[in-house]
GROMACS .gro file of C-alpha atoms in nm:
model
  254
    1ILE     CA    1  -4.608  -6.239 -16.657
    2TRP     CA    2  -4.879  -6.476 -16.887
    3ASP     CA    3  -5.208  -6.203 -16.866
    4PRO     CA    4  -5.375  -6.273 -17.201
    5ALA     CA    5  -5.599  -5.928 -17.127
    6ARG     CA    6  -5.315  -5.808 -17.313
    7MET     CA    7  -5.092  -5.990 -17.467
    8VAL     CA    8  -5.415  -6.221 -17.689
    9VAL     CA    9  -5.660  -5.963 -17.889
   10PRO     CA   10  -5.881  -6.079 -18.151
   11ARG     CA   11  -5.723  -6.209 -18.499
   12GLN     CA   12  -5.974  -5.921 -18.728
   13SER     CA   13  -5.795  -5.655 -18.503
   14ILE     CA   14  -5.493  -5.687 -18.530
   15PRO     CA   15  -5.302  -5.415 -18.826
   16SER     CA   16  -5.106  -5.655 -18.967
   17GLN     CA   17  -5.037  -5.518 -19.397
   18PRO     CA   18  -4.867  -5.694 -19.690
   19TRP     CA   19  -4.543  -5.501 -19.692
   20TRP     CA   20  -4.464  -5.588 -19.331
   21PRO     CA   21  -4.207  -5.892 -19.288
   22HIS     CA   22  -4.384  -6.293 -19.277
   23TRP     CA   23  -4.169  -6.526 -19.106
   24VAL     CA   24  -4.306  -6.839 -18.967
   25GLY     CA   25  -4.158  -7.088 -18.752
   26ALA     CA   26  -4.170  -7.469 -18.700
   27ASP     CA   27  -4.052  -7.764 -18.489
   28TYR     CA   28  -4.033  -8.132 -18.674
   29GLY     CA   29  -4.204  -8.425 -18.484
   30PHE     CA   30  -4.322  -8.740 -18.460
   31ASN     CA   31  -4.397  -8.974 -18.274
   32LEU     CA   32  -4.350  -8.867 -17.956
   33SER     CA   33  -4.481  -8.501 -18.000
   34GLN     CA   34  -4.596  -8.217 -18.243
   35ALA     CA   35  -4.561  -8.078 -18.565
   36ALA     CA   36  -4.606  -7.735 -18.454
   37ALA     CA   37  -4.581  -7.393 -18.696
   38TYR     CA   38  -4.617  -7.056 -18.694
   39LEU     CA   39  -4.695  -6.692 -18.858
   40PHE     CA   40  -4.505  -6.348 -18.736
   41CYS     CA   41  -4.527  -6.002 -18.835
   42LYS     CA   42  -4.391  -5.778 -18.705
   43SER     CA   43  -4.522  -5.326 -18.762
   44PRO     CA   44  -4.289  -5.049 -18.874
   45ALA     CA   45  -4.097  -4.894 -18.575
   46SER     CA   46  -4.403  -4.625 -18.319
   47ASP     CA   47  -4.419  -4.335 -18.099
   48GLU     CA   48  -4.504  -4.631 -17.825
   49PHE     CA   49  -4.282  -4.897 -17.972
   50PRO     CA   50  -4.007  -4.730 -18.089
   51HIS     CA   51  -3.866  -5.129 -18.224
   52GLY     CA   52  -4.214  -5.218 -18.347
   53ARG     CA   53  -4.477  -5.491 -18.239
   54THR     CA   54  -4.436  -5.824 -18.289
   55TYR     CA   55  -4.814  -6.014 -18.387
   56VAL     CA   56  -4.863  -6.415 -18.410
   57LEU     CA   57  -5.108  -6.407 -18.670
   58GLY     CA   58  -5.135  -6.775 -18.757
   59GLU     CA   59  -5.084  -7.191 -18.590
   60TYR     CA   60  -5.029  -7.503 -18.816
   61THR     CA   61  -4.960  -7.796 -18.580
   62ALA     CA   62  -5.050  -8.186 -18.644
   63ARG     CA   63  -4.943  -8.548 -18.499
   64HIS     CA   64  -4.855  -8.823 -18.659
   65GLN     CA   65  -4.785  -8.616 -19.061
   66LYS     CA   66  -4.503  -8.754 -19.140
   67ALA     CA   67  -4.207  -8.405 -19.259
   68ALA     CA   68  -4.320  -8.373 -19.588
   69ASP     CA   69  -4.674  -8.392 -19.569
   70PHE     CA   70  -4.645  -8.131 -19.240
   71ALA     CA   71  -4.381  -7.878 -19.544
   72GLN     CA   72  -4.638  -7.865 -19.767
   73ALA     CA   73  -4.873  -7.796 -19.540
   74ILE     CA   74  -4.791  -7.545 -19.354
   75ALA     CA   75  -4.694  -7.411 -19.752
   76ARG     CA   76  -5.099  -7.385 -19.786
   77ARG     CA   77  -5.183  -7.204 -19.467
   78PHE     CA   78  -4.950  -6.990 -19.452
   79GLN     CA   79  -4.762  -6.912 -19.838
   80PRO     CA   80  -4.987  -6.677 -20.066
   81ALA     CA   81  -5.126  -6.905 -20.380
   82ALA     CA   82  -5.030  -6.761 -20.699
   83PRO     CA   83  -5.387  -6.595 -20.827
   84SER     CA   84  -5.584  -6.835 -20.997
   85GLY     CA   85  -5.872  -6.871 -21.283
   86GLY     CA   86  -6.058  -6.636 -21.458
   87SER     CA   87  -5.985  -6.433 -21.714
   88SER     CA   88  -5.589  -6.505 -21.869
   89ILE     CA   89  -5.589  -6.113 -21.927
   90GLN     CA   90  -5.519  -5.894 -21.655
   91THR     CA   91  -5.439  -5.483 -21.620
   92SER     CA   92  -5.194  -5.389 -21.438
   93SER     CA   93  -5.426  -5.246 -21.144
   94ASP     CA   94  -5.589  -5.568 -21.094
   95SER     CA   95  -5.200  -5.744 -21.076
   96ALA     CA   96  -5.090  -5.501 -20.809
   97SER     CA   97  -5.354  -5.448 -20.539
   98SER     CA   98  -5.359  -5.835 -20.593
   99ALA     CA   99  -5.021  -5.873 -20.550
  100SER     CA  100  -5.051  -5.627 -20.224
  101SER     CA  101  -5.254  -5.817 -20.115
  102SER     CA  102  -5.057  -6.089 -19.996
  103PRO     CA  103  -4.725  -6.122 -19.730
  104ARG     CA  104  -4.467  -6.218 -19.861
  105ILE     CA  105  -4.246  -6.407 -19.581
  106LEU     CA  106  -3.909  -6.350 -19.580
  107ALA     CA  107  -3.801  -6.648 -19.386
  108TRP     CA  108  -3.891  -7.015 -19.317
  109TYR     CA  109  -3.757  -7.148 -19.026
  110LEU     CA  110  -3.725  -7.477 -18.908
  111SER     CA  111  -3.642  -7.706 -18.557
  112PRO     CA  112  -3.260  -7.756 -18.591
  113ASP     CA  113  -3.282  -8.117 -18.577
  114ALA     CA  114  -3.413  -8.168 -18.890
  115TRP     CA  115  -3.056  -8.140 -19.101
  116ASN     CA  116  -2.941  -8.414 -18.848
  117GLN     CA  117  -2.883  -8.746 -19.072
  118ARG     CA  118  -3.025  -9.034 -19.104
  119GLY     CA  119  -2.810  -9.299 -19.299
  120ASP     CA  120  -2.887  -9.244 -19.587
  121ASP     CA  121  -2.741  -8.859 -19.681
  122HIS     CA  122  -3.144  -8.806 -19.714
  123CYS     CA  123  -3.197  -8.512 -19.442
  124LEU     CA  124  -3.551  -8.453 -19.264
  125ALA     CA  125  -3.508  -8.051 -19.419
  126ASP     CA  126  -3.395  -8.240 -19.718
  127GLN     CA  127  -3.749  -8.373 -19.799
  128MET     CA  128  -3.966  -8.083 -19.582
  129ARG     CA  129  -3.769  -7.884 -19.924
  130GLN     CA  130  -3.818  -8.092 -20.225
  131ALA     CA  131  -4.226  -8.207 -20.103
  132SER     CA  132  -4.321  -7.794 -20.113
  133GLY     CA  133  -4.019  -7.552 -20.255
  134ILE     CA  134  -3.998  -7.413 -19.857
  135ALA     CA  135  -3.587  -7.350 -19.863
  136PHE     CA  136  -3.610  -7.393 -19.457
  137GLU     CA  137  -3.343  -7.237 -19.276
  138PRO     CA  138  -3.131  -7.351 -18.926
  139ALA     CA  139  -3.323  -7.225 -18.676
  140SER     CA  140  -3.138  -7.074 -18.406
  141ASN     CA  141  -3.150  -7.355 -18.103
  142ASP     CA  142  -3.014  -7.072 -17.788
  143ARG     CA  143  -3.329  -7.209 -17.532
  144ILE     CA  144  -3.249  -6.964 -17.307
  145GLY     CA  145  -3.207  -6.661 -17.491
  146GLY     CA  146  -3.460  -6.712 -17.666
  147ALA     CA  147  -3.769  -6.816 -17.367
  148MET     CA  148  -3.581  -6.512 -17.180
  149LEU     CA  149  -3.711  -6.286 -17.536
  150LEU     CA  150  -4.034  -6.393 -17.529
  151TYR     CA  151  -4.047  -6.313 -17.194
  152THR     CA  152  -4.014  -6.008 -17.215
  153GLN     CA  153  -4.122  -5.888 -17.546
  154LEU     CA  154  -4.451  -5.968 -17.406
  155ASP     CA  155  -4.400  -5.790 -17.054
  156ALA     CA  156  -4.330  -5.476 -17.289
  157GLY     CA  157  -4.614  -5.604 -17.474
  158GLU     CA  158  -4.445  -5.638 -17.813
  159LEU     CA  159  -4.521  -5.983 -17.857
  160VAL     CA  160  -4.943  -5.983 -17.957
  161ILE     CA  161  -5.107  -6.347 -18.037
  162ALA     CA  162  -5.364  -6.388 -18.230
  163ASP     CA  163  -5.667  -6.571 -17.983
  164THR     CA  164  -5.621  -6.791 -18.341
  165CYS     CA  165  -5.315  -6.986 -18.148
  166THR     CA  166  -5.497  -7.174 -17.876
  167GLN     CA  167  -5.246  -7.408 -17.856
  168LEU     CA  168  -4.929  -7.160 -17.802
  169MET     CA  169  -5.120  -6.964 -17.550
  170GLU     CA  170  -5.210  -7.338 -17.363
  171ALA     CA  171  -4.822  -7.313 -17.398
  172LEU     CA  172  -4.731  -7.052 -17.235
  173ALA     CA  173  -4.947  -6.995 -16.968
  174SER     CA  174  -4.854  -7.386 -16.862
  175ARG     CA  175  -4.444  -7.392 -16.938
  176ILE     CA  176  -4.231  -7.379 -16.552
  177HIS     CA  177  -3.864  -7.384 -16.495
  178ASP     CA  178  -3.579  -7.577 -16.554
  179PRO     CA  179  -3.486  -7.692 -16.142
  180ASP     CA  180  -3.133  -7.816 -16.285
  181ARG     CA  181  -3.105  -7.459 -16.532
  182PRO     CA  182  -3.307  -7.181 -16.409
  183ASP     CA  183  -3.264  -6.953 -16.649
  184ASP     CA  184  -3.462  -7.201 -16.903
  185VAL     CA  185  -3.722  -7.287 -16.964
  186LEU     CA  186  -3.847  -7.709 -16.811
  187LYS     CA  187  -3.850  -7.996 -17.200
  188VAL     CA  188  -4.124  -8.148 -17.151
  189SER     CA  189  -4.053  -8.467 -17.384
  190GLY     CA  190  -4.390  -8.591 -17.600
  191ASP     CA  191  -4.569  -8.300 -17.421
  192SER     CA  192  -4.743  -8.168 -17.749
  193LEU     CA  193  -4.768  -7.792 -17.585
  194ASP     CA  194  -4.394  -7.856 -17.579
  195ASP     CA  195  -4.342  -7.808 -17.946
  196CYS     CA  196  -4.587  -7.477 -18.002
  197PHE     CA  197  -4.325  -7.299 -17.753
  198ASP     CA  198  -4.052  -7.414 -17.960
  199ALA     CA  199  -4.162  -7.390 -18.234
  200ALA     CA  200  -4.267  -6.961 -18.091
  201ARG     CA  201  -3.956  -6.949 -18.003
  202TYR     CA  202  -3.797  -7.018 -18.275
  203ALA     CA  203  -3.948  -6.824 -18.442
  204LEU     CA  204  -3.957  -6.491 -18.235
  205TYR     CA  205  -3.523  -6.575 -18.168
  206SER     CA  206  -3.401  -6.679 -18.517
  207TYR     CA  207  -3.559  -6.350 -18.659
  208ILE     CA  208  -3.521  -6.051 -18.414
  209ALA     CA  209  -3.260  -6.192 -18.193
  210PRO     CA  210  -2.915  -6.068 -18.311
  211PRO     CA  211  -2.702  -6.242 -18.597
  212LYS     CA  212  -2.441  -6.476 -18.497
  213PRO     CA  213  -2.099  -6.485 -18.662
  214SER     CA  214  -2.075  -6.729 -18.980
  215LEU     CA  215  -1.994  -7.086 -18.920
  216PRO     CA  216  -1.681  -7.064 -19.140
  217SER     CA  217  -1.610  -6.784 -18.917
  218GLN     CA  218  -1.647  -6.941 -18.604
  219LEU     CA  219  -1.437  -7.169 -18.682
  220GLN     CA  220  -1.156  -6.963 -18.804
  221ALA     CA  221  -1.150  -6.746 -18.477
  222ALA     CA  222  -1.129  -7.147 -18.272
  223VAL     CA  223  -0.758  -7.235 -18.445
  224THR     CA  224  -0.511  -7.018 -18.315
  225SER     CA  225  -0.191  -7.232 -18.373
  226ARG     CA  226   0.048  -7.288 -18.649
  227ASP     CA  227   0.135  -7.631 -18.536
  228PRO     CA  228  -0.152  -7.802 -18.797
  229THR     CA  229  -0.148  -8.109 -18.555
  230ILE     CA  230  -0.298  -7.869 -18.326
  231ALA     CA  231  -0.435  -7.681 -18.533
  232MET     CA  232  -0.688  -7.985 -18.654
  233LEU     CA  233  -0.736  -8.110 -18.402
  234GLN     CA  234  -0.892  -7.700 -18.246
  235ARG     CA  235  -1.073  -7.621 -18.575
  236ARG     CA  236  -1.246  -8.066 -18.491
  237LEU     CA  237  -1.322  -7.976 -18.112
  238ALA     CA  238  -1.548  -7.595 -18.242
  239GLU     CA  239  -1.742  -7.818 -18.461
  240HIS     CA  240  -1.810  -8.051 -18.260
  241ARG     CA  241  -1.933  -7.821 -17.974
  242ILE     CA  242  -2.116  -7.623 -18.270
  243GLU     CA  243  -2.268  -7.951 -18.377
  244GLN     CA  244  -2.344  -7.991 -17.971
  245GLN     CA  245  -2.471  -7.599 -17.918
  246HIS     CA  246  -2.739  -7.679 -18.226
  247ARG     CA  247  -2.860  -8.015 -18.152
  248ALA     CA  248  -3.228  -8.052 -17.977
  249PHE     CA  249  -3.233  -8.134 -17.640
  250SER     CA  250  -3.318  -8.490 -17.544
  251PHE     CA  251  -3.403  -8.603 -17.182
  252LEU     CA  252  -3.554  -8.867 -17.060
  253ARG     CA  253  -3.827  -8.923 -16.790
  254ARG     CA  254  -3.780  -8.896 -16.490
   0.00000   0.00000   0.00000
């Protein structure tokens, strides 16, 4: 269904407003892949789009960039900088005008594998938060759900991409079905465009999809036995299942 004539628009033509919800989705990769992040926003409901229209406003990609440097880079790129310089005296109208011109980012979604411990009790998400001050959230890793949401919103005109997001456009146009999982998109290890697709999928699905039950709620629902030993086993199995669901996919080269 990829049709850039109707799915891609000039960045200057997107009528984004500071009070619209804005959010960021990021996928961090260092060795064989790359790091990618996208800034999204969503318009209010209209007669043409009763659920609003989602726009991809900006793109940032980098190869072999440390996690802390990547976090600082996307903070500078997407997060409005506080006014600096000039007169220290500012009238209330000047202050309101300055604040209203910069959107407030509501959420920063990061690939869930960034929370995996790497042996020093200091995961990548912690490093990125400390370096940038951004309170990242684990993105939803429902690959099929995210791919279907991208597909349906693009097809319905509810998702539009700025022409400055060149790698994302190339990524969407070149993804193919996974022959072993027909509803999924093939995961290609080391493909930088795959990381762009994942970052966009994280952002869209994590913000727009219905929220999932919290971890304590899922564990509580999984424990049904009154026997302490069986209840403990049920909890352990549920923890393992949830961990597997959030773990990043990894495929060997064919």
